[in-house]
Coordinates of C-alpha atoms (C1' of nucleotides) in Angstrom, one line a residue:
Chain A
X12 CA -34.7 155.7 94.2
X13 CA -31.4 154.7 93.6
X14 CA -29.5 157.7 94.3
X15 CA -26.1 159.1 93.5
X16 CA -23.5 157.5 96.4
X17 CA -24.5 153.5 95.7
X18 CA -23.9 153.4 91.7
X19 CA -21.0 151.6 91.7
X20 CA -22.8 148.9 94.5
X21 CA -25.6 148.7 91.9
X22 CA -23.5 147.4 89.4
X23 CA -22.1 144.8 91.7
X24 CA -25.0 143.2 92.6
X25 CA -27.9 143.9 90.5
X26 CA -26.5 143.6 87.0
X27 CA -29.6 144.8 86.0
X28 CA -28.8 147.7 83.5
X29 CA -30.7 147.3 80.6
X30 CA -30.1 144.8 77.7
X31 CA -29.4 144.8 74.7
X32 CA -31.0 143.4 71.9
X33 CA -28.4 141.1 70.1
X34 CA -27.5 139.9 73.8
X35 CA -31.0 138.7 74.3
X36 CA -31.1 136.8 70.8
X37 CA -28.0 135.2 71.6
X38 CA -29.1 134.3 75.3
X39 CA -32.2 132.9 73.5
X40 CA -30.7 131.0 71.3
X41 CA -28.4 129.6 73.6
X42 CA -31.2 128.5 76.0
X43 CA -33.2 126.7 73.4
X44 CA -30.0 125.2 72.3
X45 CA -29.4 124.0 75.8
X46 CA -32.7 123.3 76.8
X47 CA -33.1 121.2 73.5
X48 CA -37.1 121.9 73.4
X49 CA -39.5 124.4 73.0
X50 CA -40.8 127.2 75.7
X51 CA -43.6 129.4 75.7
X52 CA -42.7 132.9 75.7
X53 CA -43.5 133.7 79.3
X54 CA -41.9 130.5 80.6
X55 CA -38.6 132.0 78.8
X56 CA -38.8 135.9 80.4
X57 CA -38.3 133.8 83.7
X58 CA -35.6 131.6 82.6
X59 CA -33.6 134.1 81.4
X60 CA -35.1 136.9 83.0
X61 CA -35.9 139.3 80.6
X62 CA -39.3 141.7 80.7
X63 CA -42.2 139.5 79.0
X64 CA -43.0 143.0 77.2
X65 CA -39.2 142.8 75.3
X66 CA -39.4 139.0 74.4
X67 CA -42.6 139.4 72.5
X68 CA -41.2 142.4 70.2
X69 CA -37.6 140.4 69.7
X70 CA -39.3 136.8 69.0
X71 CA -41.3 138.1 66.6
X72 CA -39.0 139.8 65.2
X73 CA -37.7 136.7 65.0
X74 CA -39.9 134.2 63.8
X75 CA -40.7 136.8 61.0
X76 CA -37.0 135.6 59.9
X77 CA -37.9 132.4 60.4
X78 CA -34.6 132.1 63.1
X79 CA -37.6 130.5 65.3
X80 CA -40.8 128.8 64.6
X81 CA -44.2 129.2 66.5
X82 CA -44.1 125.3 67.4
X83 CA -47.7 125.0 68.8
X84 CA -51.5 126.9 69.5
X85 CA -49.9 127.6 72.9
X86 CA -47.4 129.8 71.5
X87 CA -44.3 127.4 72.0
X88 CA -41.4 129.3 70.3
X89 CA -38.1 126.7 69.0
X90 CA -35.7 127.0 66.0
X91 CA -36.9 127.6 62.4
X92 CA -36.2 126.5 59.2
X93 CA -33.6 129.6 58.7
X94 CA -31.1 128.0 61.2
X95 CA -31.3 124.6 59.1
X96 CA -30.3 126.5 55.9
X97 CA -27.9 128.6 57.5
X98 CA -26.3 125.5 58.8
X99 CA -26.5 124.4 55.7
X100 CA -24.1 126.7 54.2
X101 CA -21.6 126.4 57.1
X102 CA -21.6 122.8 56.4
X103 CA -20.7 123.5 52.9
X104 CA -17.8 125.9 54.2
X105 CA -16.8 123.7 56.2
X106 CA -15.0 120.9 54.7
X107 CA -14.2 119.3 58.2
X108 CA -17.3 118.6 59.3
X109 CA -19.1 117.7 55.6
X110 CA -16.2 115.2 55.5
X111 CA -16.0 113.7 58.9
X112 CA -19.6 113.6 58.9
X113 CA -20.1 111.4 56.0
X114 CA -17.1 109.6 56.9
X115 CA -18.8 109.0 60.8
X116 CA -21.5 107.4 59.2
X117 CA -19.7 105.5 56.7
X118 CA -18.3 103.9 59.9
X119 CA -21.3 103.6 61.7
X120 CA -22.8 101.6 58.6
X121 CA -19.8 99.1 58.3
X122 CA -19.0 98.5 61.8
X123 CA -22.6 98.3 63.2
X124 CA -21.0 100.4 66.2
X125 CA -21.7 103.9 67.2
X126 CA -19.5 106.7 65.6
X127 CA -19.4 110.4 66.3
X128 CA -17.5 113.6 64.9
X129 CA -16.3 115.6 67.7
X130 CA -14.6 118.4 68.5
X131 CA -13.9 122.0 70.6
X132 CA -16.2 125.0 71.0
X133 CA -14.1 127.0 73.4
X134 CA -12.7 125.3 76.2
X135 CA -15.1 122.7 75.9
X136 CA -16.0 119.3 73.8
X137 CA -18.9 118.5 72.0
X138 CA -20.8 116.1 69.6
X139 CA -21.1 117.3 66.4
X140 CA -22.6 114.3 64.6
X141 CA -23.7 111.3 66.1
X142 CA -24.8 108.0 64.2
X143 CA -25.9 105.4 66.2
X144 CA -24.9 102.0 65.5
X145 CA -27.0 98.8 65.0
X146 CA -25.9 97.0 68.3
X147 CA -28.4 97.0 71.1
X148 CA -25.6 99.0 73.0
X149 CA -27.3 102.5 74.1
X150 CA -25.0 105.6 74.3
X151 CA -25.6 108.7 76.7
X152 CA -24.1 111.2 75.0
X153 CA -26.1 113.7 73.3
X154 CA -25.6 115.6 69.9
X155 CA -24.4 119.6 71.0
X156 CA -24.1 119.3 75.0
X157 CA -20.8 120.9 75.9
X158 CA -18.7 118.7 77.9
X159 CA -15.5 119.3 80.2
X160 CA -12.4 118.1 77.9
X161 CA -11.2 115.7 80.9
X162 CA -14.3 113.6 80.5
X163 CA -13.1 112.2 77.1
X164 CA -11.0 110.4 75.2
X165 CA -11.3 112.4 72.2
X166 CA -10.9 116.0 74.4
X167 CA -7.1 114.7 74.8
X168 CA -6.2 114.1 71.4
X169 CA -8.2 117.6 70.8
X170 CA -5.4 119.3 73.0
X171 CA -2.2 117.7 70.9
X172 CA 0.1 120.7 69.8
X173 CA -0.8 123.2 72.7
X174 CA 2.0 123.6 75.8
X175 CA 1.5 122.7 79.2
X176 CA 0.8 126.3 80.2
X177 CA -1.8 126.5 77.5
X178 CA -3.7 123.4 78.8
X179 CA -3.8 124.8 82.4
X180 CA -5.1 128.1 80.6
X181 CA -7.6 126.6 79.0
X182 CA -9.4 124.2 81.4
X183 CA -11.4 125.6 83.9
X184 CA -10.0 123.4 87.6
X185 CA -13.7 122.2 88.2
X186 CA -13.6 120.4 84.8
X187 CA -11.2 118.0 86.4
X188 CA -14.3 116.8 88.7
X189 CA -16.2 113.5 86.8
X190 CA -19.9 113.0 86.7
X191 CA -19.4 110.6 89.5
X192 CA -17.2 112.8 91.7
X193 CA -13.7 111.9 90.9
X194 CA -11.2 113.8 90.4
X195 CA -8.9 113.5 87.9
X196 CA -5.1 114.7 88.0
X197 CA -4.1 117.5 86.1
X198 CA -1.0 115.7 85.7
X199 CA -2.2 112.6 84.7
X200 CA -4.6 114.6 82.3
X201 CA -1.5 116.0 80.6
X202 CA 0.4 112.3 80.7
X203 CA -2.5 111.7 78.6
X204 CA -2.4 114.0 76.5
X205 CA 1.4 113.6 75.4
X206 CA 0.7 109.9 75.3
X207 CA -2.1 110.5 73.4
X208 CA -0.4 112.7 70.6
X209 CA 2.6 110.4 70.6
X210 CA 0.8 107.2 70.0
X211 CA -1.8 108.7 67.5
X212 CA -5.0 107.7 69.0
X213 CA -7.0 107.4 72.7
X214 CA -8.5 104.7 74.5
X215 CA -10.6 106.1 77.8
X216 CA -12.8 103.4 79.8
X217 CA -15.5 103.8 82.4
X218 CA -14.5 107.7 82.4
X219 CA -17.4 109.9 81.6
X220 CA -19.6 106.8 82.0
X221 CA -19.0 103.4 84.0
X222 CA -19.8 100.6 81.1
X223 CA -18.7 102.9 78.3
X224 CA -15.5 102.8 76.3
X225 CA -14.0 105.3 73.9
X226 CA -11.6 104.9 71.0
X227 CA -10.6 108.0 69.0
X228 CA -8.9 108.8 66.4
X229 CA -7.7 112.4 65.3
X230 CA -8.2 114.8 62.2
X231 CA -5.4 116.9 61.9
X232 CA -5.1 120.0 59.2
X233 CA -2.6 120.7 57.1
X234 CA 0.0 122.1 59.8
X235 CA -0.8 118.8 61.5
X236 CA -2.8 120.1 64.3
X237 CA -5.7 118.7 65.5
X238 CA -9.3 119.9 64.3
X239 CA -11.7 117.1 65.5
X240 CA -12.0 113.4 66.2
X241 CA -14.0 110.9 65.0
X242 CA -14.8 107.9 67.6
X243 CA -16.6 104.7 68.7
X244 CA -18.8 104.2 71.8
X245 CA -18.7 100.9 72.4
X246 CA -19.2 98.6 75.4
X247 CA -16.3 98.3 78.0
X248 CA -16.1 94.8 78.0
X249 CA -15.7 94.5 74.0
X250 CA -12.7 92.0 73.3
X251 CA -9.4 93.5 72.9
X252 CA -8.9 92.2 69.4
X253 CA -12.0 93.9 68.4
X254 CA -11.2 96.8 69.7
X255 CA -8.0 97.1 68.1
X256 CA -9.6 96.4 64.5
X257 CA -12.1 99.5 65.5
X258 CA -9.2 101.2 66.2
X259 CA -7.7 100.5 62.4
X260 CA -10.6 102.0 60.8
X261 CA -11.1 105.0 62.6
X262 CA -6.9 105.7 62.7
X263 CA -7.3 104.8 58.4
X264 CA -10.7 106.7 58.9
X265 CA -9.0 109.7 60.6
X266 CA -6.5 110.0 57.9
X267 CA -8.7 109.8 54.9
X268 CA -11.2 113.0 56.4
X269 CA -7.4 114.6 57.4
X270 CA -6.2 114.4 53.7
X271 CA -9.3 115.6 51.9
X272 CA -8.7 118.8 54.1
X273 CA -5.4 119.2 52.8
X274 CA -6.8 118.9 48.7
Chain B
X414 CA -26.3 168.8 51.8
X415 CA -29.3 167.7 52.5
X416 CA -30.9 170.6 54.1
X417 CA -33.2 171.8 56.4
X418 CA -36.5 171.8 53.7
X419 CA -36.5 168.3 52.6
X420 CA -37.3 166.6 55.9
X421 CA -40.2 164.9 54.3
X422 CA -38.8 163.3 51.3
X423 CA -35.8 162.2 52.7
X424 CA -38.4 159.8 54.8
X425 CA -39.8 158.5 51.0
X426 CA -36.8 158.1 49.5
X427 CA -34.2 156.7 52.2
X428 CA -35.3 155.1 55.1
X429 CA -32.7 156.4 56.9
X430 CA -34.1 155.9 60.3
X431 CA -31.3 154.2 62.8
X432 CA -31.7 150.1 62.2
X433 CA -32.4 148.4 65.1
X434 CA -29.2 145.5 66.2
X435 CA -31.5 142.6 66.1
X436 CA -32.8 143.9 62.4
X437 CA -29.1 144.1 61.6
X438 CA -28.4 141.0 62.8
X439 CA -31.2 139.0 60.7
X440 CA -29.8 141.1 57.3
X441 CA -26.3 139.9 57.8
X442 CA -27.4 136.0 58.8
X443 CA -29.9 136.3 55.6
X444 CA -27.2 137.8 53.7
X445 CA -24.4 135.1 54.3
X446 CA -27.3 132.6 53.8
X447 CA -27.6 134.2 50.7
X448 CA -24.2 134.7 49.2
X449 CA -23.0 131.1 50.5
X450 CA -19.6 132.5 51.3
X451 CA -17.1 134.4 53.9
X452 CA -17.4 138.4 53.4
X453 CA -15.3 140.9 54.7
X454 CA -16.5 143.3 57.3
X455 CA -16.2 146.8 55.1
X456 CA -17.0 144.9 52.1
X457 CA -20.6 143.7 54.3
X458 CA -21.3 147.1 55.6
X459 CA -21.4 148.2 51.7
X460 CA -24.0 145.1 50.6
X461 CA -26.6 145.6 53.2
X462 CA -25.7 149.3 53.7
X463 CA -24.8 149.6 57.5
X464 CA -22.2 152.0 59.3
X465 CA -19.1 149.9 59.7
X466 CA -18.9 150.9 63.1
X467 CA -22.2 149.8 63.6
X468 CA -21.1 146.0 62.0
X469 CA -17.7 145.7 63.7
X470 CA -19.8 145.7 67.1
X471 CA -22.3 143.7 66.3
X472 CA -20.3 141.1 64.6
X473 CA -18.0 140.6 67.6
X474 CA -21.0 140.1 69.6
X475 CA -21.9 137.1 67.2
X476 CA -18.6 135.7 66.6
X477 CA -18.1 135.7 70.7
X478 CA -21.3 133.3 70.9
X479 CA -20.3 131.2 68.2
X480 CA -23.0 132.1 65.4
X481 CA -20.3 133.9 63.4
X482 CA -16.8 132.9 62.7
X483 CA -13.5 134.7 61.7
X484 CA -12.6 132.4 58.5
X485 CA -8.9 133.6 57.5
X486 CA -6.6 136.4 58.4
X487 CA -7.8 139.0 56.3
X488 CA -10.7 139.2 58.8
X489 CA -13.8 137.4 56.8
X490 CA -16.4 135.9 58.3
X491 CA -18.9 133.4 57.9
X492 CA -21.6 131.3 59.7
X493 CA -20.0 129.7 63.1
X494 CA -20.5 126.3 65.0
X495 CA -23.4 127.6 66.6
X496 CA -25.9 127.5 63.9
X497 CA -24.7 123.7 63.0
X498 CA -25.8 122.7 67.2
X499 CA -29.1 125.0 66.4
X500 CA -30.0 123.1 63.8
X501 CA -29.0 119.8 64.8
X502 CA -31.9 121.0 67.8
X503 CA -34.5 121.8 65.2
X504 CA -33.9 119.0 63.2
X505 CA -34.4 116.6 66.5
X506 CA -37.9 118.6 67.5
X507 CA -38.8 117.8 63.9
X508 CA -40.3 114.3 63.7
X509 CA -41.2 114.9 60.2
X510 CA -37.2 115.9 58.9
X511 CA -36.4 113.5 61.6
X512 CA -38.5 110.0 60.8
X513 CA -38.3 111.3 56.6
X514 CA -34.7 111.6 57.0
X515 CA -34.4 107.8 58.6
X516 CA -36.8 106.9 55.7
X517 CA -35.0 108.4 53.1
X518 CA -31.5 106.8 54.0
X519 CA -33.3 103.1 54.4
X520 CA -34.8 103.4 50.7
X521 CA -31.7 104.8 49.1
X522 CA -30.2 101.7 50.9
X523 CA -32.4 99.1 49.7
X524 CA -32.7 100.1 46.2
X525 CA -29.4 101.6 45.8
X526 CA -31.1 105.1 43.9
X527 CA -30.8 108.1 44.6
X528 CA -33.3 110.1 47.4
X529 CA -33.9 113.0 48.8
X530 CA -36.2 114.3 51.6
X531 CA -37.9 117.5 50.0
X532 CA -40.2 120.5 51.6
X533 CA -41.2 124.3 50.8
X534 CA -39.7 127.4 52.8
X535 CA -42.2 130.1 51.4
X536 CA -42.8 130.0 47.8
X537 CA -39.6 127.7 47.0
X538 CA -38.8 124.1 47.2
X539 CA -35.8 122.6 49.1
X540 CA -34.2 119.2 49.3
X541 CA -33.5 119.0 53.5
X542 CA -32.2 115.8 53.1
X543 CA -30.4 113.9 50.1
X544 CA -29.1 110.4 50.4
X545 CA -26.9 109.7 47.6
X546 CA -27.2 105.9 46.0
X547 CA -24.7 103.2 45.3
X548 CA -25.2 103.3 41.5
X549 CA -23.0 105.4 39.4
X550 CA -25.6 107.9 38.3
X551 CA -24.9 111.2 39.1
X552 CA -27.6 113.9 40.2
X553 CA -27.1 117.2 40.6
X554 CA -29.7 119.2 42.9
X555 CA -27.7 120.1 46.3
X556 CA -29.1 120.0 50.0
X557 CA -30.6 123.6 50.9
X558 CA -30.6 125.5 47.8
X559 CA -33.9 127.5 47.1
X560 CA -35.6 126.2 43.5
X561 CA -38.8 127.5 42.2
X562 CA -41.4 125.4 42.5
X563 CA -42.5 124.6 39.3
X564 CA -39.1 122.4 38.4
X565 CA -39.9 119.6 40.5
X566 CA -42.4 116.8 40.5
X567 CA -42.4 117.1 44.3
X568 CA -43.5 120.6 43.9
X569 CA -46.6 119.1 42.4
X570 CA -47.4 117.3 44.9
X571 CA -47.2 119.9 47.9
X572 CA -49.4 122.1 46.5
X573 CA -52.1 120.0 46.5
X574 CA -54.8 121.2 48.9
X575 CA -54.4 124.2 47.7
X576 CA -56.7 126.7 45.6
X577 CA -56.0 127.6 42.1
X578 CA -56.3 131.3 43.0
X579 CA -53.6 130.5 45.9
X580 CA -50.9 128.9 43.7
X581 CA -51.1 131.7 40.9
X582 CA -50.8 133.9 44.2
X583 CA -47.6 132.2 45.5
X584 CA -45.4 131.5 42.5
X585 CA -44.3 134.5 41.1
X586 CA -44.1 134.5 37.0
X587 CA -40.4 133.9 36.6
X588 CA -40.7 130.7 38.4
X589 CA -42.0 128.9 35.5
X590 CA -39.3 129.6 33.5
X591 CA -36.9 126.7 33.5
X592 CA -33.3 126.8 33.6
X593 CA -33.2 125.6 30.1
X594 CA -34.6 128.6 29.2
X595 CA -38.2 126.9 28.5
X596 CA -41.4 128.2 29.9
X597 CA -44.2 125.8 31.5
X598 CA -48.0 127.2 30.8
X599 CA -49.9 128.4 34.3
X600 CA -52.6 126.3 33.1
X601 CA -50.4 123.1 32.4
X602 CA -49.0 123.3 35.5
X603 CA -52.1 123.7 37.8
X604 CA -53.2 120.4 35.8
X605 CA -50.3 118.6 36.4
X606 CA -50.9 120.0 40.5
X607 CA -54.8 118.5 40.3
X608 CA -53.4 115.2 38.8
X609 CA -50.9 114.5 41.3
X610 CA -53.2 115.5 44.1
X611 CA -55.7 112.6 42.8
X612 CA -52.8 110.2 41.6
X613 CA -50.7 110.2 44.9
X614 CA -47.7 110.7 43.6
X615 CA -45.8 113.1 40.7
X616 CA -43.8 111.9 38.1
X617 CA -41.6 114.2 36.1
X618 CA -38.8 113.9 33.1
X619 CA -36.1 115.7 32.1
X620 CA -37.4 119.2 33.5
X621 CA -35.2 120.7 35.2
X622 CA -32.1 118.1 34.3
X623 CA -32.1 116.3 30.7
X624 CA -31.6 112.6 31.5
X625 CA -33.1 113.0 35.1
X626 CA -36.1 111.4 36.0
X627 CA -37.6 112.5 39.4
X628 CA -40.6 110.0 41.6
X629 CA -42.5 111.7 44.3
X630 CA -44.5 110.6 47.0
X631 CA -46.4 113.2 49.6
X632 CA -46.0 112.8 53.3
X633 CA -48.8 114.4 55.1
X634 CA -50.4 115.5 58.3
X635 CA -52.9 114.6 60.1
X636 CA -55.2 117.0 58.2
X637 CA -53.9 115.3 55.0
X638 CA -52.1 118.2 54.1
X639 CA -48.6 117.5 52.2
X640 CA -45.7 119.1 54.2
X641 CA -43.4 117.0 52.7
X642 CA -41.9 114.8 49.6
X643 CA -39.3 111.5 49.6
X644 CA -38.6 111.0 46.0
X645 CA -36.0 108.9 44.1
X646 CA -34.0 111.3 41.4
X647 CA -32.8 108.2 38.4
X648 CA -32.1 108.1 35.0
X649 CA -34.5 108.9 32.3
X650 CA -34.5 105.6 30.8
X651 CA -34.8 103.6 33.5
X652 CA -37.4 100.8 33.2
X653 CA -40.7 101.4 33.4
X654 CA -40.7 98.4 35.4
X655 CA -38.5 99.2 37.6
X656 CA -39.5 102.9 37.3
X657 CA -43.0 101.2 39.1
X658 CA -41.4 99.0 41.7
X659 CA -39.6 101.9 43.0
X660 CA -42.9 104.1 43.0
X661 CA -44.3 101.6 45.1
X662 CA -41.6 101.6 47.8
X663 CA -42.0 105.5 47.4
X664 CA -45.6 105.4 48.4
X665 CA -45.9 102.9 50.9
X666 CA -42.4 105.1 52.6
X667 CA -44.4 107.9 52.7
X668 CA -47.3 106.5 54.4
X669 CA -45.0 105.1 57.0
X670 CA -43.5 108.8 57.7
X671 CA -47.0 110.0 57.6
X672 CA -48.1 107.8 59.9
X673 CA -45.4 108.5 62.5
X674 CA -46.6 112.3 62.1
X675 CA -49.8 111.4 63.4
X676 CA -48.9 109.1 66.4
Chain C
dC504 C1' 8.7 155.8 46.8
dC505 C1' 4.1 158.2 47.4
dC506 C1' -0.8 157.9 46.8
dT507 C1' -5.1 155.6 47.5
dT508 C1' -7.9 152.4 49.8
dT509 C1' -9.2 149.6 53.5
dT510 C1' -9.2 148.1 58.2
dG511 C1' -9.9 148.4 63.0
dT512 C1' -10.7 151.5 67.0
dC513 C1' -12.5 155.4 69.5
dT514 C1' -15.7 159.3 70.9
dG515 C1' -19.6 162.2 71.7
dC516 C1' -24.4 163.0 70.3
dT517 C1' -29.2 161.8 70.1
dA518 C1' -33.1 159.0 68.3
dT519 C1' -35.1 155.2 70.2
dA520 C1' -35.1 150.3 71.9
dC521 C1' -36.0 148.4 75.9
dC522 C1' -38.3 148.3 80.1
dG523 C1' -41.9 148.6 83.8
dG524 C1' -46.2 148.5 84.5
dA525 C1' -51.0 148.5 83.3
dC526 C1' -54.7 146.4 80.7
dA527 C1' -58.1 143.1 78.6
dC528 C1' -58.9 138.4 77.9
dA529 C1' -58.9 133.5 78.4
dC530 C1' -58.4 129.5 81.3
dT531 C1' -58.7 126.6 85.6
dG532 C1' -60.2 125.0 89.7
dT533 C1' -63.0 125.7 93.8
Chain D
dA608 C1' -69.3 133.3 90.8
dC609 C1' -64.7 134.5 91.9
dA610 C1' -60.0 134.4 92.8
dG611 C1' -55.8 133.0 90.8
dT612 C1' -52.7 132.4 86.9
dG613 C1' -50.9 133.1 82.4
dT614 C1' -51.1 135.2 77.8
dG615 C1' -50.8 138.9 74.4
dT616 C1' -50.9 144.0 73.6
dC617 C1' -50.0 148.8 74.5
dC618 C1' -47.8 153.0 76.3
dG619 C1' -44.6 156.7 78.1
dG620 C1' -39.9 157.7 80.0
dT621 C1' -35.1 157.3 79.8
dA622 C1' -30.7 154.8 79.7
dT623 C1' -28.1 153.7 75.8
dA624 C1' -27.2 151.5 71.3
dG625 C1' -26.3 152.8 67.0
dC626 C1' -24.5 156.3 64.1
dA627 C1' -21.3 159.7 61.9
dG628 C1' -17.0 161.0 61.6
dA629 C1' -12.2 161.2 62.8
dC630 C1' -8.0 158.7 63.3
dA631 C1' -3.7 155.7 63.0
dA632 C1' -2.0 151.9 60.9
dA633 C1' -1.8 148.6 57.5
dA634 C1' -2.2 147.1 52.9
dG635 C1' -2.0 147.3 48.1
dG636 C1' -0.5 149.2 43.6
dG637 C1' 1.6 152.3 40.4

DNA sequence: CCCTTTTGTCTGCTATACCGGACACACTGT
DNA sequence: ACAGTGTGTCCGGTATAGCAGACAAAAGGG
C-alpha cells in the first residue's frame, strides 16, 4: 500500500519499521522498572506497543533465563531472581555503592533519620538505597525514579567539577520546572552549584517537596570528583542545631565511603 | 573447507545456525553473572563464541540503556546501574525477600549473631540476604553465590515436601561432595531432609566451615511449602543454651515472615 | 625497529526474527 | 444463549539483524 514516493514521510510519522529484539527487552525492562509492578502480557503489547504475537516468544524467552518471573495464574510477568544476582555482582564491582550503602544505613540506625545513597544515571538523579529512619516523618521519594537534577540538593553537589557550558548541556530546560510549577533560575541553579562545591555540602528546603528538607553530603573519587551523595530527609522545621550535627555525620560519613574508594 | 557434502553433520556437530540478539543477550548477562568480573569485548566474543561484530552491536545497545557498563579504558565491561534499579523492583514486589529481609536485620540486631535470609534458584542454595552481627565472629558464606545444596542445614529444610525420588532427581552427585573434600551418603542426607521436615528446624556443624555452626528455621507459604530459610551462622561451641534460645527466636521469626506471606 | 595481536568500524549478503492476522478457548455480563 | 473481551498459540511473508570478512589503527613485545 505504501508505495514508492511517501517513504521518507513514513519514517516521519509512523516509526513503525520493525523492532528489534534487544530494543524490545530493553523497552520491557525499562517499563517494569518504571511501572514498579507487574503486567500481564497483553496489558504490556499496548503500553509499549509491540505485537502480542512477539511479546509472548521474547518473555519466554525470557523467563526461561529467569530475567522475569511468571508472578501469578493470570500470567503477570515482573523481574526474576537473575536480575537480583546479577545485581548482586555489580554491587560487588562496585565499591561505591557496597560502601555508601552500608554506610546509608549505618546512618539511618544511629540517627533514627532517613538516609539515602544517591546519585546520576544520565542527566538525571536517582535513589539508589533508601533506609528509612525510625521517626514518624514519612518521605516521598521512591527507590529508582529518575528525577530532574534541579529538584535536589544532592543533584548540585552531583554537578561539582563540570563547567558552566557542561551544566547547560546536560540539563534538559524543562527540568528547571518544580513539581509545583516553579521555575527555577538557571543562574541561581549554577550559584548553587559553585556554592555548593565550595562549601562541601547542600542544604535545599521545601524544593522538590513543601515540608521536606535535604542535607547532603558528597562522595568524591580519587581525582576528587563527585560519584554520589549520601543524605538526610528530614522535616523542614528540624532545629538548626540539629541540623548542623546531621550535617557532621554525613560530611565525616561522606569522607569515610570517599576514602575506602581510594584503598 | 567445509564443503558442499557434509550439510548434515555440520547441523550435529556445530550448531552453527545464526543466534538470535535476545539469546545473545541472556549468554553474555549469564556469563558476567558467572565470571563475577569486567571482560573485554574480543576476549567475550571468544567465551561464549559469538562474531565480534555481532557483540560490539549488541553491547552498545546494552551499555546505552544502562544494563551494561564500560568499566576502564581498555574497553571492559560489566553489569551497569540498571540491573541494581531492576532488582531493587523485584526485591520490593517480593514480600517474602522483603518482610525476611526486615526480619533478618531485627534478629541479628537483638541477638548480635550473625543471619542471613536463604532460598534456592534451581538446584542450588543462596543467601539473598546476610546481616552481619556485632560480635567478632567471622563467617564466611557471601550474598549471591550459588552452593550446592547439601552444605547447608537450610538446605534441609527447603526440601522438605518434597519426594525422595525428586531430591535424588534435583541434586546432581557432585553436590554431596563437600569442599573439604568429604562425601555425605544419599541416604544420610534424605534422613537428615525427613528429620528437619518433622523437627521444624535444621541444625548443622562444621559442614561446610570447621568451627561454624549454622540454625535454620523454614518460612513457608500458605500451602506450607518452604520457600525460604532465616538462620543464625555462630561458632561451634557456642552454648547449647544459648544455641536453644537463639533457635527459639529463629522459629517464632519465621512464623512471623510466614505469616505476613499469607495475609 | 618490525612483527604480531587486538580493537573498533564498516559493508554487503542472506537466513530468519519479527510481525500481522487468524484461530481456539476461557471468561463475563446481560 | 450470545456477544464482547482477553489470552495463548500458530503460520507464512518479508524487512532486516546478525554474520563473515576486510580494514585501519592502536597496542604490545621482542
Amino acid at each position: 500500500m505504501t508505495s514508492q514516493h511517501d517513504g521518507a514521510f513514513d519514517r516521519m510519522d509512523q516509526v513503525q519499521a520493525r523492532a528489534r529484539g534487544i530494543d524490545r527487552v530493553v523497552e520491557i525492562l525499562e517499563f517494569l522498572r518504571a511501572s514498579r509492578r507487574p503486567i500481564g502480557i497483553g496489558d504490556l503489547a499496548k503500553r509499549i506497543a509491540a505485537p502480542r504475537s512477539s511479546l509472548y516468544e521474547i518473555i519466554g524467552r525470557l523467563t526461561e533465563a529467569g530475567i522475569l518471573e511468571t508472578v501469578d495464574q493470570e500470567g503477570r510477568v515482573f523481574f526474576g531472581r537473575a536480575v537480583y544476582l546479577y545485581a548482586d555482582a555489580y554491587l560487588d564491582s562496585q565499591p561505591l555503592v557496597r560502601n555508601g550503602r552500608d554506610e546509608v544505613i549505618r546512618l539511618a540506625e544511629t540517627t533514627g533519620e532517613t538516609a539515602q545513597l544517591c546519585m546520576l544515571i544520565g542527566n538525571k538523579y536517582t535513589v539508589a538505597h533508601m533506609q528509612p529512619g525510625s521517626n514518624l516523618f514519612r518521605i516521598s521519594s521512591e527507590t529508582g525514579i529518575l528525577v530532574p537534577i534541579p529538584w535536589t540538593a544532592s543533584g548540585r553537589l552531583l554537578l561539582a567539577g563540570m563547567s558552566e557550558a557542561q551544566i547547560r548541556a546536560l540539563i534538559p530546560p524543562e527540568d528547571y520546572r518544580l513539581p509545583d510549577g516553579r521555575r527555577i533560575e538557571i543562574e541561581d541553579f549554577l550559584h548553587d552549584v559553585r556554592d555548593a562545591h565550595a562549601r562541601g555540602f547542600a542544604v535545599t528546603t521545601a524544593l522538590a517537596d513543601e515540608f521536606t528538607t535535604c542535607l547532603a553530603a558528597p562522595v568524591v573519587d580519587a581525582t576528587d570528583r563527585p560519584v554520589a551523595t549520601i543524605c538526610f530527609v528530614i522535616p523542614a522545621r528540624t532545629p538548626e542545631d540539629r541540623q548542623a550535627e546531621l550535617m557532621e555525620k554525613l560530611i565525616a560519613g561522606g569522607r569515610a565511603v570517599s576514602r575506602q574508594l581510594r584503598g
